[in-house]
């Protein structure tokens, strides 16, 4: 097959993109951004770069569309023929293209959300909180539904797990481009000069092209804290109260805005950034203190600005809106504490008592930030008390709309974020606790590790004294395997403060991660609640208890199918134990962004949970690229929170609980067969002699560890001799890069083949939510895989038996998923997702071919080399970053 001429290549690319069912607006955005990138490449000063990019692009599209080996070989030969310097540039170009396509897709989502917003007939209204409330009320009555709504809790916890391959500088450039796309849309609608908007976009894309795509060094934990703060500053601070408002507006009907809200703040934000020290020696007690301080600084600045803005606009005259006695008393109190400012504000706000108060409140918030003890608020409750005085006075004065408008928004922000912003959580491995306690019990001089472990408890106590008990206090124990592992935390806290000190308030949270630990969980919980410190804390919190479940390690332990079933069973047993014990349980789901680590759509997963395992409360980790994908844009963040909260509310509906329970019983035999068959198949692979070094050879696992993604080390030891040496994130990341995605599907085909009854499996797909979610997630994982490229990676090793095992299972799984879903191909029942995958796949193929070329060179030069070829290593890392952008997930 000959190589197309430049004209034929352009025609081929055009026909491929035209063949994708893309909305017209998005198609225009992709073309615009792509053409601007092409112009940047032509102006780059590298002769022939644009032509080489187009040659490879046309070749991979041709290989993708006709699927002949000849076309694929030609694409591979083009990738191999490029000089190392040109391959570097081409990899960067494709990565830039993916950033732009991702932006266009996100922009289309935002465009649709804005068009639908406020329309009662909008297509997404069915999975909103308001719609869930109506459905729940039809089953349990209005009063019970309202009670459940007001007890609702969604608790995302941001983590610094290293799964964000983009540099922050790249993310910032993309955000600026998003704003410019908005301006471009406005210029097209309003007839303004769209050339100006395009010129500025061209400038920004040129900046994106010239920005180094790889971090020069790993971020520090403090860098990671500041990166997460950007999400709060840009979206969450305002987006969350807007979600509350949207729900309240829908429920209030004609009285909206003129009476007290029925919605109570249901979002709480947690953070492991600066608190998770399990396997990360760079997270110290000093870092934890600093993380809490940075978060408080951001929220207090946000509250101060909001109070000042609202105060300046609250120009209600005392004649039209007379102040209450309580407001006048508050004025005298605030004036006495800040007399000069009060006098100045009174001159600028004549006869505007509510305005005066809010401006003085803003000054008190500023004093809290600057730690001015004479003027600062001691805690958020005192600020809320002042704001409620203002709100009540407005209501009494007849200004209910002002009381329940912006003032209510500010109250919601304080209730949601306090003075701490995110509830900082500490995590440490149970083995570390046991080792330090052995030192302490033995007496003598303590090791540096022991001193550090004890200082963490002192840091938590310091944070609680300064920012309140909500600011810190949850202590997660990784690899909890006994009740003693949990009791050890309280012993360490007492050691830390000494015999005369008071330990911090601690909610010790077990983290059950492996298959064996999940099975043992109910027995461990039954034992620990009898422990004195646990019993006392249960009594103080109305018997509230939190239990964390680890998706990553359980999947790496027994495979994705058996892990999914084990997690469901563990949740069912723990929920049943909690109900029998009179405990209000919150299950904390340690889900990653990738499917191999429990990722996938959260709302469908929530609605597939066992009865009473949600009960209006849902907590999960949000990691890496998922944080910015779900919360980086305000419109998308609001939509995501609304969807998840709706699922949390609806999960307790009798119809949902009965459906899930009945399906689990009806298909219990299928679950048992799938569990055994999938686990045996998984063990045949991962327990085969020499599997771990083979895995490190056929994937870029070692090289993934060189990417400066996060402060946390990628593995537990110096080398990978067994699966236990490897953390779950690089395990998933490496398989993803090799276009195999094994961590998301391996074993399912064998499990379904063992059942063999297609009719019954199809019925299970329709009736059993857990099974449907599993099948749909596997379909997504397989759609992002590529068998031809996978074979090339597997050829890097010398184990034909293991390679055949992987490819046979991939084909078997793919065939069964297509049959069960009643489709002719993967994702046909999810056209938007299918479109996104198809649009990207040939371009990801180009980067994969460049990565394979670099990986082969590195493997060939490894023997006898003192160090790897830096140019090949850089090409590989560039391709890793690009593939992550193209597939939109890492680990």
PDB file of N, CA and C in Angstrom, residues 47 53 82 163 180 262 282 354 359 361 478 529 583 606 608 710 724-725 769 891:
ATOM      1  N   UNK A  47      11.504  23.198   9.908  1.00  0.00           N
ATOM      2  CA  UNK A  47      11.046  22.880   8.544  1.00  0.00           C
ATOM      3  C   UNK A  47      10.513  21.450   8.427  1.00  0.00           C
ATOM      4  N   UNK A  53       3.847  15.619  10.791  1.00  0.00           N
ATOM      5  CA  UNK A  53       2.686  15.368  11.659  1.00  0.00           C
ATOM      6  C   UNK A  53       1.512  14.885  10.826  1.00  0.00           C
ATOM      7  N   UNK A  82      11.270   8.608  11.676  1.00  0.00           N
ATOM      8  CA  UNK A  82      11.541   9.982  12.097  1.00  0.00           C
ATOM      9  C   UNK A  82      12.834  10.034  12.903  1.00  0.00           C
ATOM     10  N   UNK A 163      -1.666  10.960  39.562  1.00  0.00           N
ATOM     11  CA  UNK A 163      -2.348  10.496  38.354  1.00  0.00           C
ATOM     12  C   UNK A 163      -2.674  11.647  37.413  1.00  0.00           C
ATOM     13  N   UNK A 180     -11.064  32.043  26.231  1.00  0.00           N
ATOM     14  CA  UNK A 180     -11.008  32.624  24.888  1.00  0.00           C
ATOM     15  C   UNK A 180     -12.044  31.997  23.956  1.00  0.00           C
ATOM     16  N   UNK A 262     -35.261  25.331  52.008  1.00  0.00           N
ATOM     17  CA  UNK A 262     -35.481  24.006  52.599  1.00  0.00           C
ATOM     18  C   UNK A 262     -34.218  23.154  52.490  1.00  0.00           C
ATOM     19  N   UNK A 282       7.818  12.328  52.235  1.00  0.00           N
ATOM     20  CA  UNK A 282       7.914  13.782  52.104  1.00  0.00           C
ATOM     21  C   UNK A 282       6.764  14.515  52.793  1.00  0.00           C
ATOM     22  N   UNK A 354     -27.666  47.565  57.624  1.00  0.00           N
ATOM     23  CA  UNK A 354     -27.289  46.204  57.216  1.00  0.00           C
ATOM     24  C   UNK A 354     -25.964  46.221  56.438  1.00  0.00           C
ATOM     25  N   UNK A 359     -20.039  45.023  56.243  1.00  0.00           N
ATOM     26  CA  UNK A 359     -18.689  45.511  55.981  1.00  0.00           C
ATOM     27  C   UNK A 359     -17.783  45.322  57.201  1.00  0.00           C
ATOM     28  N   UNK A 361     -18.288  42.906  59.403  1.00  0.00           N
ATOM     29  CA  UNK A 361     -18.088  41.450  59.429  1.00  0.00           C
ATOM     30  C   UNK A 361     -16.934  41.071  58.506  1.00  0.00           C
ATOM     31  N   UNK A 478      -4.249   2.520  56.912  1.00  0.00           N
ATOM     32  CA  UNK A 478      -4.106   1.655  55.746  1.00  0.00           C
ATOM     33  C   UNK A 478      -3.821   0.226  56.171  1.00  0.00           C
ATOM     34  N   UNK A 529     -15.552  -1.611  68.183  1.00  0.00           N
ATOM     35  CA  UNK A 529     -16.519  -0.688  68.777  1.00  0.00           C
ATOM     36  C   UNK A 529     -16.671  -0.907  70.280  1.00  0.00           C
ATOM     37  N   UNK A 583     -25.668   1.745  64.479  1.00  0.00           N
ATOM     38  CA  UNK A 583     -24.596   2.656  64.077  1.00  0.00           C
ATOM     39  C   UNK A 583     -24.957   3.351  62.779  1.00  0.00           C
ATOM     40  N   UNK A 606     -23.300   4.377  42.536  1.00  0.00           N
ATOM     41  CA  UNK A 606     -24.061   4.603  43.778  1.00  0.00           C
ATOM     42  C   UNK A 606     -25.393   3.868  43.731  1.00  0.00           C
ATOM     43  N   UNK A 608     -26.079   1.244  42.300  1.00  0.00           N
ATOM     44  CA  UNK A 608     -25.903  -0.211  42.260  1.00  0.00           C
ATOM     45  C   UNK A 608     -25.459  -0.767  43.619  1.00  0.00           C
ATOM     46  N   UNK A 710       3.924  13.265  40.985  1.00  0.00           N
ATOM     47  CA  UNK A 710       3.567  13.639  42.341  1.00  0.00           C
ATOM     48  C   UNK A 710       4.715  13.370  43.286  1.00  0.00           C
ATOM     49  N   UNK A 724       3.373  -7.296  44.844  1.00  0.00           N
ATOM     50  CA  UNK A 724       3.253  -6.587  46.113  1.00  0.00           C
ATOM     51  C   UNK A 724       4.195  -5.391  46.179  1.00  0.00           C
ATOM     52  N   UNK A 725       5.292  -5.417  45.389  1.00  0.00           N
ATOM     53  CA  UNK A 725       6.250  -4.315  45.402  1.00  0.00           C
ATOM     54  C   UNK A 725       5.687  -3.068  44.719  1.00  0.00           C
ATOM     55  N   UNK A 769     -28.120  -4.144  38.592  1.00  0.00           N
ATOM     56  CA  UNK A 769     -27.329  -2.920  38.398  1.00  0.00           C
ATOM     57  C   UNK A 769     -25.826  -3.113  38.576  1.00  0.00           C
ATOM     58  N   UNK A 891      -3.901   6.717  36.046  1.00  0.00           N
ATOM     59  CA  UNK A 891      -4.070   5.625  37.007  1.00  0.00           C
ATOM     60  C   UNK A 891      -5.183   5.894  37.956  1.00  0.00           C
TER      61      UNK A 891
END
